[in-house]
mmCIF file of C-alpha atoms in Angstrom:
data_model
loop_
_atom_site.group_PDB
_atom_site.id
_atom_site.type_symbol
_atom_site.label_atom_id
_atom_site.label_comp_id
_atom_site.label_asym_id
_atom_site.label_seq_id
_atom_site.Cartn_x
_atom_site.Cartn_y
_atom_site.Cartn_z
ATOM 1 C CA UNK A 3 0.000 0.000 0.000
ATOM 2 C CA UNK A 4 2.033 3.080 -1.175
ATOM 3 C CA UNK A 5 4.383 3.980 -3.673
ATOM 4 C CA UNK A 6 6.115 6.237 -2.814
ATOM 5 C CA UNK A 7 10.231 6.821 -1.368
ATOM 6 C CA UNK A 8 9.879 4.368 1.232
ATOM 7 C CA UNK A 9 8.816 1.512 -0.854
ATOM 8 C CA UNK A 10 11.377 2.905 -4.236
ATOM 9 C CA UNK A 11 14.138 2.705 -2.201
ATOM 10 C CA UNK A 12 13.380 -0.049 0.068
ATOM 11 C CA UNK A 13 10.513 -1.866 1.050
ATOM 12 C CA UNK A 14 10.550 -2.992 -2.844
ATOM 13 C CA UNK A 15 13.826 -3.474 -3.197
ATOM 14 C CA UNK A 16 13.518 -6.030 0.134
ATOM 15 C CA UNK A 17 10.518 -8.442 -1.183
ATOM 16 C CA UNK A 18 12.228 -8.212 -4.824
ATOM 17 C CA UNK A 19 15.453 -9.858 -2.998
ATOM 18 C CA UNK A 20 13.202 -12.274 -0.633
ATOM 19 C CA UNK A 21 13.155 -14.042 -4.329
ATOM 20 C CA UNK A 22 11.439 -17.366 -4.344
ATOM 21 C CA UNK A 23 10.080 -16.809 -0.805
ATOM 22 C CA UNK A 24 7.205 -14.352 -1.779
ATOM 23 C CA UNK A 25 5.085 -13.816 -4.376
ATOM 24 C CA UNK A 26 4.420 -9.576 -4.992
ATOM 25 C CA UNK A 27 0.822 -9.870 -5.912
ATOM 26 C CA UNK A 28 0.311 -6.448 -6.474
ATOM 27 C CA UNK A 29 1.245 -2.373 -5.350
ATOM 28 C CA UNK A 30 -2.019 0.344 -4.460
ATOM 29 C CA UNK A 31 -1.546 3.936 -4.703
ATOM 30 C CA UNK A 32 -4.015 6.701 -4.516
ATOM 31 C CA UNK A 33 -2.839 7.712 -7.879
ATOM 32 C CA UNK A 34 -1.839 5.465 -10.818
ATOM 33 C CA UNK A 35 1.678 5.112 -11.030
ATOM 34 C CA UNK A 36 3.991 2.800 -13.239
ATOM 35 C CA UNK A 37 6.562 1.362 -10.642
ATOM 36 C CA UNK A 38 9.770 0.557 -12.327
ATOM 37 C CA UNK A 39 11.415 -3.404 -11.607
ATOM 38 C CA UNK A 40 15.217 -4.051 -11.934
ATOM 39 C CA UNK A 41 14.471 -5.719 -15.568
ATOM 40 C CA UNK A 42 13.499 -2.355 -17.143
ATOM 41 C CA UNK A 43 9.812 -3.210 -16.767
ATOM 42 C CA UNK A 44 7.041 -1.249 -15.068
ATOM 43 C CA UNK A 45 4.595 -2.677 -12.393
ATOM 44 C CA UNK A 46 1.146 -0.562 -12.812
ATOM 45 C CA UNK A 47 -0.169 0.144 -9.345
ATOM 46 C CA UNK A 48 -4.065 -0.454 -8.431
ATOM 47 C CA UNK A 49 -5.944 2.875 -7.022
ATOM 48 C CA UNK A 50 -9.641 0.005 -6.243
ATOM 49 C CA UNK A 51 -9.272 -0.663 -2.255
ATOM 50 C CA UNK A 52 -12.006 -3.503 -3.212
ATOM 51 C CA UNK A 53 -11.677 -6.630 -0.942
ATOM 52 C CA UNK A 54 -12.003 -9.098 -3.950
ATOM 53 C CA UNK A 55 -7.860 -8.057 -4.103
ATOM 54 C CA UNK A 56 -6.903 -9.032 -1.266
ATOM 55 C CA UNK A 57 -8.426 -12.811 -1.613
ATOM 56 C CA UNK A 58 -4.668 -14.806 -1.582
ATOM 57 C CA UNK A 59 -2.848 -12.210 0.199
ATOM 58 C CA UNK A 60 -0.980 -13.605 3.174
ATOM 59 C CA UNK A 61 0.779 -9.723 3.894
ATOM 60 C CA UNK A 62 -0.005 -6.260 3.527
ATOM 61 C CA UNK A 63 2.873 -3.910 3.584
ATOM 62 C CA UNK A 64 1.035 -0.254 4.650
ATOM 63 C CA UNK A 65 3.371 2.280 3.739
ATOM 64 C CA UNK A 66 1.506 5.595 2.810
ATOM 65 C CA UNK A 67 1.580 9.138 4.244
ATOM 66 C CA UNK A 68 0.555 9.769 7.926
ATOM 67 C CA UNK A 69 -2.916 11.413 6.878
ATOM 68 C CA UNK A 70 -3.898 8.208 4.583
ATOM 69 C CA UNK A 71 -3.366 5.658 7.059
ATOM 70 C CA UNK A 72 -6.506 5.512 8.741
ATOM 71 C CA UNK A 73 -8.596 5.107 5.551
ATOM 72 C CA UNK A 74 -6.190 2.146 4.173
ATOM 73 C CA UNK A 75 -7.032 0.330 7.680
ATOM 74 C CA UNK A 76 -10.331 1.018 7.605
ATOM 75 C CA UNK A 77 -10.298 -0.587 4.046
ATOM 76 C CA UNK A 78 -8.465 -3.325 5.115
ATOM 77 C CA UNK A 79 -10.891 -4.190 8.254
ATOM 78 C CA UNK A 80 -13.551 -4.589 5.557
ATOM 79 C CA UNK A 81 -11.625 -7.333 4.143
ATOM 80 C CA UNK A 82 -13.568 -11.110 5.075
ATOM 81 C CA UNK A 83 -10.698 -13.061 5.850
ATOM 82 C CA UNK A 84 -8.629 -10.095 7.452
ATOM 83 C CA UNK A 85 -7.980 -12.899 10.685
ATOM 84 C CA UNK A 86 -5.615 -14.659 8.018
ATOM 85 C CA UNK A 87 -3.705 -11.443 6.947
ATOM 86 C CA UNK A 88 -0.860 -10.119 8.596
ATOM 87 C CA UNK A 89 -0.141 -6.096 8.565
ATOM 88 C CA UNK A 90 3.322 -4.291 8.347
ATOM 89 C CA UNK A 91 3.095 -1.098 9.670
ATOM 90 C CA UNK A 92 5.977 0.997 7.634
ATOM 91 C CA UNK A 93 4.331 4.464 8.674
ATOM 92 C CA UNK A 94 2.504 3.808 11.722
ATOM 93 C CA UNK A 95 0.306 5.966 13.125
ATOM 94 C CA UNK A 96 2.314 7.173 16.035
ATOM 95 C CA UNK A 97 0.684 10.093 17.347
ATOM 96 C CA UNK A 98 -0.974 10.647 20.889
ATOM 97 C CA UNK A 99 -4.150 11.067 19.504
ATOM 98 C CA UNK A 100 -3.786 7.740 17.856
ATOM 99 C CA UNK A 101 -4.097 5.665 20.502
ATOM 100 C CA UNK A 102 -8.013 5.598 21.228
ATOM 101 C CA UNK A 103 -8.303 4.354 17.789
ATOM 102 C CA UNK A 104 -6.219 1.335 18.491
ATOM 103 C CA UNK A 105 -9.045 -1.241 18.122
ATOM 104 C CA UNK A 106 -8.488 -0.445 14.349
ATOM 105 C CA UNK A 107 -5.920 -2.861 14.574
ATOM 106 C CA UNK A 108 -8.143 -6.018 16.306
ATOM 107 C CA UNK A 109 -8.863 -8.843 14.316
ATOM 108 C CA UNK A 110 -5.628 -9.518 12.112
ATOM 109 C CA UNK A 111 -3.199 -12.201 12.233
ATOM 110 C CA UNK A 112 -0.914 -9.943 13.572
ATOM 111 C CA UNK A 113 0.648 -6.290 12.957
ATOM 112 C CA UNK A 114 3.905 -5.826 13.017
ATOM 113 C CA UNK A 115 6.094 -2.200 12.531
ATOM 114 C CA UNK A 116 8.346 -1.828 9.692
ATOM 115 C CA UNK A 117 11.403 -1.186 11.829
ATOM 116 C CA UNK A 118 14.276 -2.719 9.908
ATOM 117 C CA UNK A 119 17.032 -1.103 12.366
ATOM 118 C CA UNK A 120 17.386 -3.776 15.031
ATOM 119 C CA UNK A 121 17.411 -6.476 12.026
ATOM 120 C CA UNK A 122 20.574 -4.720 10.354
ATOM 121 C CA UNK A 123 23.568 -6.891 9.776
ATOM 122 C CA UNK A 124 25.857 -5.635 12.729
ATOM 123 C CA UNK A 125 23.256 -5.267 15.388
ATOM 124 C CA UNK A 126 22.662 -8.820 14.745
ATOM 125 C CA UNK A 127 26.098 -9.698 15.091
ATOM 126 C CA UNK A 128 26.261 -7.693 17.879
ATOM 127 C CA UNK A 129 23.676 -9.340 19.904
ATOM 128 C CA UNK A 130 25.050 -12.799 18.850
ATOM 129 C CA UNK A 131 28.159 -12.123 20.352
ATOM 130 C CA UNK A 132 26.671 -11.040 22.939
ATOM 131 C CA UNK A 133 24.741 -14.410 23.305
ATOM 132 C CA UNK A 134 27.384 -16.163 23.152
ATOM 133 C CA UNK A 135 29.587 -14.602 26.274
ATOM 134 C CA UNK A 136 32.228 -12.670 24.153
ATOM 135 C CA UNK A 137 32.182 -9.712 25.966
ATOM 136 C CA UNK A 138 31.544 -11.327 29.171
ATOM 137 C CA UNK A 139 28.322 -12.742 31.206
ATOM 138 C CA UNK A 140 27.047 -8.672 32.115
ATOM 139 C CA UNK A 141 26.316 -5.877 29.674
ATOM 140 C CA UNK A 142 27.402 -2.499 30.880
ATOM 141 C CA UNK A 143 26.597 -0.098 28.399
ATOM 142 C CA UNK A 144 25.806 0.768 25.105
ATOM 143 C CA UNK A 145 26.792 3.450 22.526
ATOM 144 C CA UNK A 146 25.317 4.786 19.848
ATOM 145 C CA UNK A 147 27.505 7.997 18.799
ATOM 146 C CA UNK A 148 25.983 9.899 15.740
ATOM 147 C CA UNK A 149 24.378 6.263 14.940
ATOM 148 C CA UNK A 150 20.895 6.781 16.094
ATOM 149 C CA UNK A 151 17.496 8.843 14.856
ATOM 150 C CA UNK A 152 14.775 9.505 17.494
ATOM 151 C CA UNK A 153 12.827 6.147 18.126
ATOM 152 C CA UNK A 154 14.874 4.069 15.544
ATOM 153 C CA UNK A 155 17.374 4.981 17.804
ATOM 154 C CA UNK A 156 15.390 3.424 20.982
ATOM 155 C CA UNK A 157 15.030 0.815 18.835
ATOM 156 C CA UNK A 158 18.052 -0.199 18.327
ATOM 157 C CA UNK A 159 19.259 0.250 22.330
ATOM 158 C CA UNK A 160 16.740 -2.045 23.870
ATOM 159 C CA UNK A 161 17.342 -4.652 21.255
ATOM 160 C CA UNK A 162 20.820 -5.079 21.751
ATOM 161 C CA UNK A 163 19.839 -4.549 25.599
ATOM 162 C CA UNK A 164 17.344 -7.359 25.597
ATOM 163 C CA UNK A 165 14.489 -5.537 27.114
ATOM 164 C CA UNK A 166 11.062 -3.771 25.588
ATOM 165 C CA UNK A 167 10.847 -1.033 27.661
ATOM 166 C CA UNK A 168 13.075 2.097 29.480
ATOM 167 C CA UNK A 169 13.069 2.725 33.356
ATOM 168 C CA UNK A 170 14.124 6.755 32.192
ATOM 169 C CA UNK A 171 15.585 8.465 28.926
ATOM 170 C CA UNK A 172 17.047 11.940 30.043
ATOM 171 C CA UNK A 173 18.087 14.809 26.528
ATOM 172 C CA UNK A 174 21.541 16.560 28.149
ATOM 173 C CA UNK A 175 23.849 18.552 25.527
ATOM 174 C CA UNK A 176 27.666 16.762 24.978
ATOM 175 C CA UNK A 177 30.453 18.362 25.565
ATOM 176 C CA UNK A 178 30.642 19.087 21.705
ATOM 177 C CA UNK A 179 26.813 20.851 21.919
ATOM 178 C CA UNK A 180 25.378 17.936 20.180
ATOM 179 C CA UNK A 181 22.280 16.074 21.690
ATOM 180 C CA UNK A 182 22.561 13.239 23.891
ATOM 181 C CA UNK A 183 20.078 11.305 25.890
ATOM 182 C CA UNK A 184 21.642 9.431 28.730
ATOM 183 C CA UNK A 185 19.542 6.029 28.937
ATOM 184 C CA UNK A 186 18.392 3.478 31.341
ATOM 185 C CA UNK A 187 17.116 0.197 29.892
ATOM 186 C CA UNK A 188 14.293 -2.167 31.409
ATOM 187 C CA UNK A 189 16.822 -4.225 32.540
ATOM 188 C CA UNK A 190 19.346 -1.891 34.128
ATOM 189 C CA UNK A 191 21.654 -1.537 31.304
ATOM 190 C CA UNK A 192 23.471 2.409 30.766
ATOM 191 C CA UNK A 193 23.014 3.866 27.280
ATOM 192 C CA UNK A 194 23.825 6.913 25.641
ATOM 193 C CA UNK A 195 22.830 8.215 22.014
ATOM 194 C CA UNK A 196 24.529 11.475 20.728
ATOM 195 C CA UNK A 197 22.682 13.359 17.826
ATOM 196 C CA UNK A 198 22.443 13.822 14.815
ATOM 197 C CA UNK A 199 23.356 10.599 12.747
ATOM 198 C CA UNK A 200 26.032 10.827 10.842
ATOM 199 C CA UNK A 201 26.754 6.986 9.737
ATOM 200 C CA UNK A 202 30.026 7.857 8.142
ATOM 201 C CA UNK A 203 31.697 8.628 10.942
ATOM 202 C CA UNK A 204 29.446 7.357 13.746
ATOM 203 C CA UNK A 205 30.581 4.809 16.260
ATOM 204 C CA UNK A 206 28.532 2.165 18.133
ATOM 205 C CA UNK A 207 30.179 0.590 20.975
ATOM 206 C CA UNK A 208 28.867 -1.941 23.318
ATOM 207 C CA UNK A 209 31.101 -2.905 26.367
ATOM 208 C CA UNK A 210 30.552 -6.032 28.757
ATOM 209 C CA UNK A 211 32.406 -7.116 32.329
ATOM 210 C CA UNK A 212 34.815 -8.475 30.120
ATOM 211 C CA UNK A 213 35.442 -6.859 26.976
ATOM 212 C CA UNK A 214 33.494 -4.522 24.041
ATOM 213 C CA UNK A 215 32.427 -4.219 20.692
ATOM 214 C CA UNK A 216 32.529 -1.868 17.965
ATOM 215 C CA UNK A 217 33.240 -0.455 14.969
ATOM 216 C CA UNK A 218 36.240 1.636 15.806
ATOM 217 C CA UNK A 219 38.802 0.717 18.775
ATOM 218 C CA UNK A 220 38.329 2.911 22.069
ATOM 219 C CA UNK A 221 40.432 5.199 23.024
ATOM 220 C CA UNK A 222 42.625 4.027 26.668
ATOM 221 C CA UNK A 223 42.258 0.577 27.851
ATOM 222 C CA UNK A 224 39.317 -1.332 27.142
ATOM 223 C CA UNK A 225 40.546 -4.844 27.971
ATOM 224 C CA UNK A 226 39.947 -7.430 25.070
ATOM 225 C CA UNK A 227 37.420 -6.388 22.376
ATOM 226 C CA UNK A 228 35.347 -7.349 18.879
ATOM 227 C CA UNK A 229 35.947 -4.961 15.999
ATOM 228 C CA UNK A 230 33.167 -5.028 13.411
ATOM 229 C CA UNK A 231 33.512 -3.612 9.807
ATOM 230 C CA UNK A 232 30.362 -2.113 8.886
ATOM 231 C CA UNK A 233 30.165 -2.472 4.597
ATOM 232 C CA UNK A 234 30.028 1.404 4.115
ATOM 233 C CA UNK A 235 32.485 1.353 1.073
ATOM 234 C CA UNK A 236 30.568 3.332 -1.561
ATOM 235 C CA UNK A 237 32.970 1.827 -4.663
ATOM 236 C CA UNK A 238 31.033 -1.055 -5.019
ATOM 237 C CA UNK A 239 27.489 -3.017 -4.246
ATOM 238 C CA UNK A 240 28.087 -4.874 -1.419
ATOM 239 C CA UNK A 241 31.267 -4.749 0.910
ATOM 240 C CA UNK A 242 30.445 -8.641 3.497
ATOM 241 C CA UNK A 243 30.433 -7.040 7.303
ATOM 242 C CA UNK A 244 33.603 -8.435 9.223
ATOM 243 C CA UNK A 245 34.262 -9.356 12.714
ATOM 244 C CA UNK A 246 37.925 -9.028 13.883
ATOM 245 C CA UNK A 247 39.367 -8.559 10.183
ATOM 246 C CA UNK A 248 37.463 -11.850 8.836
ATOM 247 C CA UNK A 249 35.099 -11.102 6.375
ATOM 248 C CA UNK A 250 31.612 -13.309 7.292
ATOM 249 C CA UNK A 251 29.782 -15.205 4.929
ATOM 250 C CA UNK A 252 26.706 -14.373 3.540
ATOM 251 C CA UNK A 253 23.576 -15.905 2.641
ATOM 252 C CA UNK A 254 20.811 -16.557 -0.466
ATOM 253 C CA UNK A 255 18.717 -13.131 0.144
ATOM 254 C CA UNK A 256 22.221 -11.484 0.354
ATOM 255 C CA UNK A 257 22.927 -12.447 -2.623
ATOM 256 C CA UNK A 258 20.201 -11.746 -3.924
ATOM 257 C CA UNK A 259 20.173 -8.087 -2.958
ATOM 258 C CA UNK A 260 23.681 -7.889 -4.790
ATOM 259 C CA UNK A 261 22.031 -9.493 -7.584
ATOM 260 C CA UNK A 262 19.702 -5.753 -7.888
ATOM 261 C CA UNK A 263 21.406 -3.585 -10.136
ATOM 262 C CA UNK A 264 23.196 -0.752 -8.361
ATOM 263 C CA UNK A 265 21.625 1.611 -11.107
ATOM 264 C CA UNK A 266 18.198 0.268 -10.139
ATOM 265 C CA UNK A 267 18.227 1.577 -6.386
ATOM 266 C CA UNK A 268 17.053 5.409 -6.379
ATOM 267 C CA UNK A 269 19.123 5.712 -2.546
ATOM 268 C CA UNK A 270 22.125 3.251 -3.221
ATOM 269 C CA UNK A 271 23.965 4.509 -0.040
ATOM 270 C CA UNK A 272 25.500 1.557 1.442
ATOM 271 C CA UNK A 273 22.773 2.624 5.143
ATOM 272 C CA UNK A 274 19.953 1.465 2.566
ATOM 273 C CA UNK A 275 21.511 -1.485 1.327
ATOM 274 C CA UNK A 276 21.983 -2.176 4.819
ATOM 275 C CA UNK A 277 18.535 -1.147 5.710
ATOM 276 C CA UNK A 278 16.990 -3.343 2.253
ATOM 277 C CA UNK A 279 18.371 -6.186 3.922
ATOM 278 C CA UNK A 280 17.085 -5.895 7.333
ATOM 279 C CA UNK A 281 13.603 -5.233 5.892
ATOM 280 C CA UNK A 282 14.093 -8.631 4.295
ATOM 281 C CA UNK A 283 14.559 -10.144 7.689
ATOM 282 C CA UNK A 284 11.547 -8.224 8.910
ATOM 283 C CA UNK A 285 9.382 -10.151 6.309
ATOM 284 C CA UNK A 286 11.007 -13.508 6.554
ATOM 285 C CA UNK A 287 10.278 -13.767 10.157
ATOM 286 C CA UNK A 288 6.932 -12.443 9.408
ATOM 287 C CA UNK A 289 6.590 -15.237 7.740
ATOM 288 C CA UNK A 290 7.626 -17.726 10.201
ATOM 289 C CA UNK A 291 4.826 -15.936 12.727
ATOM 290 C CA UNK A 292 8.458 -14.597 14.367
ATOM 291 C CA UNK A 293 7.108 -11.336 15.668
ATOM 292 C CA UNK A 294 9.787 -9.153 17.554
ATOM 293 C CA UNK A 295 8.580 -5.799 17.452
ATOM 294 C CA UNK A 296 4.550 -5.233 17.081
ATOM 295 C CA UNK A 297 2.266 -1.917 16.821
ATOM 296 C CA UNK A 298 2.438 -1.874 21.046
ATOM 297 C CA UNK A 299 6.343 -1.711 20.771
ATOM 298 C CA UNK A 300 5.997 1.090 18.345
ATOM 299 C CA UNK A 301 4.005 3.097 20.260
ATOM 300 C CA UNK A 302 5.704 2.961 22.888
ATOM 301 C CA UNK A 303 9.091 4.121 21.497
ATOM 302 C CA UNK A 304 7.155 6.905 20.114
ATOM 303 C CA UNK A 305 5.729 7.628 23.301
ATOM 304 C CA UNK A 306 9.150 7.802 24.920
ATOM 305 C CA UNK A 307 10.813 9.836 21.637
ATOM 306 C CA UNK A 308 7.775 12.558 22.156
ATOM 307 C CA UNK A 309 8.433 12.795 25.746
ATOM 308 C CA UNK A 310 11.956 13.325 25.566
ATOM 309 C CA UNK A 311 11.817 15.922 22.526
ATOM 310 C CA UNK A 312 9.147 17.767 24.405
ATOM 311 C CA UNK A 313 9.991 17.752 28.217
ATOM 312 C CA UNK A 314 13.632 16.670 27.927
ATOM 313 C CA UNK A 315 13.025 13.187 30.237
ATOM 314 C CA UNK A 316 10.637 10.396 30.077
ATOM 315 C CA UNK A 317 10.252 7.255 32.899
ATOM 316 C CA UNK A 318 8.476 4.347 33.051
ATOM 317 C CA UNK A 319 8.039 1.963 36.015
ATOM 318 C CA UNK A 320 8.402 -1.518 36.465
ATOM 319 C CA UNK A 321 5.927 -4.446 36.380
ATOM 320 C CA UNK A 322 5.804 -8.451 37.018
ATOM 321 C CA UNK A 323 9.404 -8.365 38.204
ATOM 322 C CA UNK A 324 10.456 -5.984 35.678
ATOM 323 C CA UNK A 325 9.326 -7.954 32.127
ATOM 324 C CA UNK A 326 7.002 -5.490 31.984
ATOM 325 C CA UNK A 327 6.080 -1.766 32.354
ATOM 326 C CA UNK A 328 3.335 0.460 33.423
ATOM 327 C CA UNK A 329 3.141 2.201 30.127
ATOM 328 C CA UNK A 330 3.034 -1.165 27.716
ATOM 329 C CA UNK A 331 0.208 -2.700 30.146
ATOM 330 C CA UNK A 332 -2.070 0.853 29.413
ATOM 331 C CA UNK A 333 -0.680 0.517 25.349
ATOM 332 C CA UNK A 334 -1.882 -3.019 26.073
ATOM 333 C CA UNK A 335 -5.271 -2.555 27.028
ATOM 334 C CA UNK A 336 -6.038 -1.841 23.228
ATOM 335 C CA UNK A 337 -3.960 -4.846 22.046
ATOM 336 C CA UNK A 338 -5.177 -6.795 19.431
ATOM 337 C CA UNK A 339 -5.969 -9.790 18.397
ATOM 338 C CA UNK A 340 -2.473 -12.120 17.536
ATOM 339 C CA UNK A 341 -3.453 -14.978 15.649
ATOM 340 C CA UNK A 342 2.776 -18.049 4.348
ATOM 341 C CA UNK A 343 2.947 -15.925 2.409
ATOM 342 C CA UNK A 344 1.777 -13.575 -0.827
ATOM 343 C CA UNK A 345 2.710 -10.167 -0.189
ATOM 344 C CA UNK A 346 0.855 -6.758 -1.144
ATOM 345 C CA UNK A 347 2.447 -3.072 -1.225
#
């Protein structure tokens, strides 16, 4: 649903790499537009809303301005079988005002956001290593220096953090008179993210009670560490992350997203090829009923960016021995219903 930037650059590009895997069935727009494939062809987009469309669709990707989204889901909640479709969320409707009409979302298989950050290639190495006791058997904190924007950013802490929601977030000014909110995750873990993003020269570091990761090497002693090469070459497609100098193998969809001619991609920046392949992710596990980060962790992180842009702090407060939160129980009162797989933009 949408064709605009979002799905040119790479919601598109994503399913077209998922190969095999998915079957596009189709792409609405408000308008008619002729979508261009990496073959040289063009994909006409439907402007009919009519549920007879969505008969053998098993996911609907709803990526359309903020103003539009309430009239696709109303659409969509007209659809019969709507218990058997799944919804991605790319532009969710994350505003305050939003939340009484969260019912809207009842009914579906399940709806999911379109956050791709957490399911980039390093922050998934990351939190394997993690897993796996490289840095130690305790997080201590967690980085992200120019490498973060507003809730992506939030995103990104409390997934490598392990937790779905923040005991405080508190905006200070760095010493350099750049942003930075000083963090406290669910589970007790110290963050920091310094504004604005600037992913050419931006660090993320992650340190544990016996070592750290990242993708430059701290400055003094930081006892025994990881260092991760992020692919942010610009001379060519696709530059395989690395771990300690070693260059780590890749897989079919990777592949496959090299396979897309560079020429084809309107944002070719090496974030979005990145960002194309954690989007992949994002739909594979979709399709696997793998749900890590639905509507209710959305709001939430927008809940916590608003605060902190507005009043400079935001808390929460712990429930159930701290697995939960007093905010995502009141997001939860209007959860929906949770209940493979033809896709449709």
């Amino acid at each position: 649903m949408g064709a605009g930037k979002r799905v040119r650059f790479a919601v598109l590009p994503a399913i077209l790499a998922l190969g095999d895997q998915v079957l596009l069935s189709g792409i609405h727009s408000r308008k008619p537009h002729a979508v261009p494939l990496p073959d040289g062809t063009q994909l006409s987009t439907s402007t009919s809303l009519n549920a007879k469309h969505f008969e053998d669709i098993d996911i609907v990707i709803v990526a359309v301005r903020t103003n539009a989204i309430w009239g696709v889901l109303n659409a969509l909640n007209d659809i019969p079988r709507k218990k058997d479709i799944s919804i991605v969320m790319d532009t969710p409707p994350l505003r305050l005002s939003d939340f009484v009409k969260m019912r809207t979302f009842s009914g579906f298989k399940s709806v999911i956001v379109g956050e791709d950050w957490f399911k980039l290639s390093p922050i998934l190495l990351i939190k394997d290593l993690i897993t796996r006791g490289a840095i130690g058997g305790a997080l201590h904190q967690i980085k992200l220096d120019r490498m973060s924007y507003r809730y992506h950013g939030l995103v990104t802490l409390r997934s490598i953090a392990g937790t779905r929601w923040f005991r405080s977030i508190k905006a200070t000014m760095a010493e350099d008179g750049k942003t930075s909110y000083s963090v406290v995750t669910g589970n007790g873990i110290s963050c920091r993210a310094i504004l604005p993003r600037d992913y050419t020269r931006g660090t993320l570091y992650v340190a544990g009670n016996r070592g750290w990761i990242s993708n430059h090497v701290p400055d003094g002693d930081a006892g025994d560490g990881h260092l991760i090469g992020f692919p942010l070459e610009e001379s060519g497609w696709y530059q395989p992350i690395s771990l300690d100098g070693n260059m780590l193998p890749s897989d079919a969809v990777d592949q496959n997203v090299t396979s897309l001619p560079l020429e084809y991609l309107e944002d070719n920046t090496a974030i979005n090829r990145l960002k194309i392949r954690g989007y992949a992710r994002l739909v594979e596990d979709l399709m696997t009923d793998n749900v890590e980060y639905d509507i209710i962790d959305g709001l939430y992180d927008y809940f916590a960016t608003a605060a902190v842009e507005r009043l400079k702090r935001f808390c929460d407060l712990p429930v159930r021995n701290s697995q939960q939160s007093v905010l995502r129980i009141v997001l939860s009162l209007h959860q929906y219903e949770r209940q493979t797989p033809e896709c449709y933009l």
